[in-house]
Short mmCIF file of C-alpha atoms in Angstrom, two decimals:
data_model
loop_
_atom_site.label_atom_id
_atom_site.label_comp_id
_atom_site.label_asym_id
_atom_site.label_seq_id
_atom_site.Cartn_x
_atom_site.Cartn_y
_atom_site.Cartn_z
CA MET S 30 -20.14 -29.42 103.17
CA LYS S 31 -20.05 -28.45 99.51
CA PRO S 32 -20.73 -31.01 96.82
CA PRO S 33 -17.61 -31.82 94.76
CA GLY S 34 -17.18 -29.69 91.63
CA ARG S 35 -19.18 -26.68 92.95
CA TYR S 36 -17.55 -23.26 92.94
CA SER S 37 -17.96 -20.76 95.71
CA LEU S 38 -19.94 -17.60 95.06
CA ALA S 39 -16.80 -15.44 95.09
CA VAL S 40 -15.13 -17.56 92.42
CA ALA S 41 -18.26 -17.52 90.23
CA ILE S 42 -18.57 -13.73 90.48
CA THR S 43 -14.87 -13.25 89.76
CA LEU S 44 -15.05 -15.47 86.67
CA ALA S 45 -18.16 -13.62 85.42
CA LEU S 46 -16.44 -10.26 85.84
CA ILE S 47 -13.32 -11.45 84.02
CA VAL S 48 -15.44 -12.70 81.10
CA LYS S 49 -17.38 -9.40 80.96
CA VAL S 50 -14.20 -7.33 80.97
CA ALA S 51 -12.76 -9.47 78.17
CA ILE S 52 -15.93 -9.05 76.08
CA LEU S 53 -16.03 -5.28 76.64
CA TYR S 54 -12.36 -4.95 75.72
CA GLY S 55 -12.92 -6.97 72.55
CA LEU S 56 -15.88 -4.80 71.54
CA TRP S 57 -13.93 -1.60 72.22
CA LYS S 58 -10.94 -2.85 70.24
CA ALA S 59 -13.13 -3.96 67.33
CA PHE S 60 -15.32 -0.86 67.02
CA PHE S 61 -13.91 2.14 68.89
CA SER S 62 -10.12 1.98 69.04
CA GLU S 63 -9.41 3.61 65.65
CA PRO S 64 -11.36 5.55 63.01
CA GLN S 65 -12.23 3.56 59.92
CA THR S 66 -10.09 5.74 57.68
CA LYS S 67 -7.54 8.50 58.13
CA LYS S 68 -9.76 10.84 56.10
CA MET S 69 -12.62 10.75 58.63
CA ARG S 70 -11.76 14.09 60.21
CA LEU S 71 -14.02 17.13 60.43
CA PRO S 72 -12.93 20.71 60.97
CA THR S 73 -13.14 21.65 64.65
CA GLY S 74 -15.22 24.75 63.93
CA GLN S 75 -17.85 22.75 62.07
CA VAL S 76 -18.14 20.23 64.91
CA GLU S 77 -18.44 22.99 67.54
CA LYS S 78 -21.08 24.79 65.49
CA HIS S 79 -23.14 21.59 65.17
CA LEU S 80 -22.85 20.51 68.81
CA LEU S 81 -23.30 23.94 70.39
CA ALA S 82 -26.11 25.19 68.13
CA GLN S 83 -29.39 26.29 69.68
CA PRO S 84 -31.97 23.50 69.68
CA ALA S 85 -34.92 23.86 67.33
CA PRO S 86 -38.11 25.13 69.00
CA VAL S 87 -40.50 22.39 70.06
CA GLN S 88 -44.13 22.71 68.97
CA GLU S 89 -46.79 21.73 71.47
CA ILE S 90 -49.01 18.91 70.22
CA ARG S 91 -52.60 18.98 71.41
CA PRO S 92 -55.32 16.38 70.91
CA LYS S 93 -58.03 17.17 68.36
CA GLY S 94 -60.91 19.24 69.67
CA GLU S 95 -58.85 20.85 72.42
CA LYS S 96 -58.05 24.56 72.12
#
């Protein structure tokens, strides 16, 4: 028999998920739903050029004294 005032595991998990979804929605709405200004637009070509550019060559780093 359960002590009075104790929730079942299913109810506790459901409440935790509801709270998490509410927090995630609030964060998305606050930070990601709209750009800060209407002027924050970049030309498509410039964005493509930046994102699809070849990565810079990586130099191998060796410890001192090793050839």
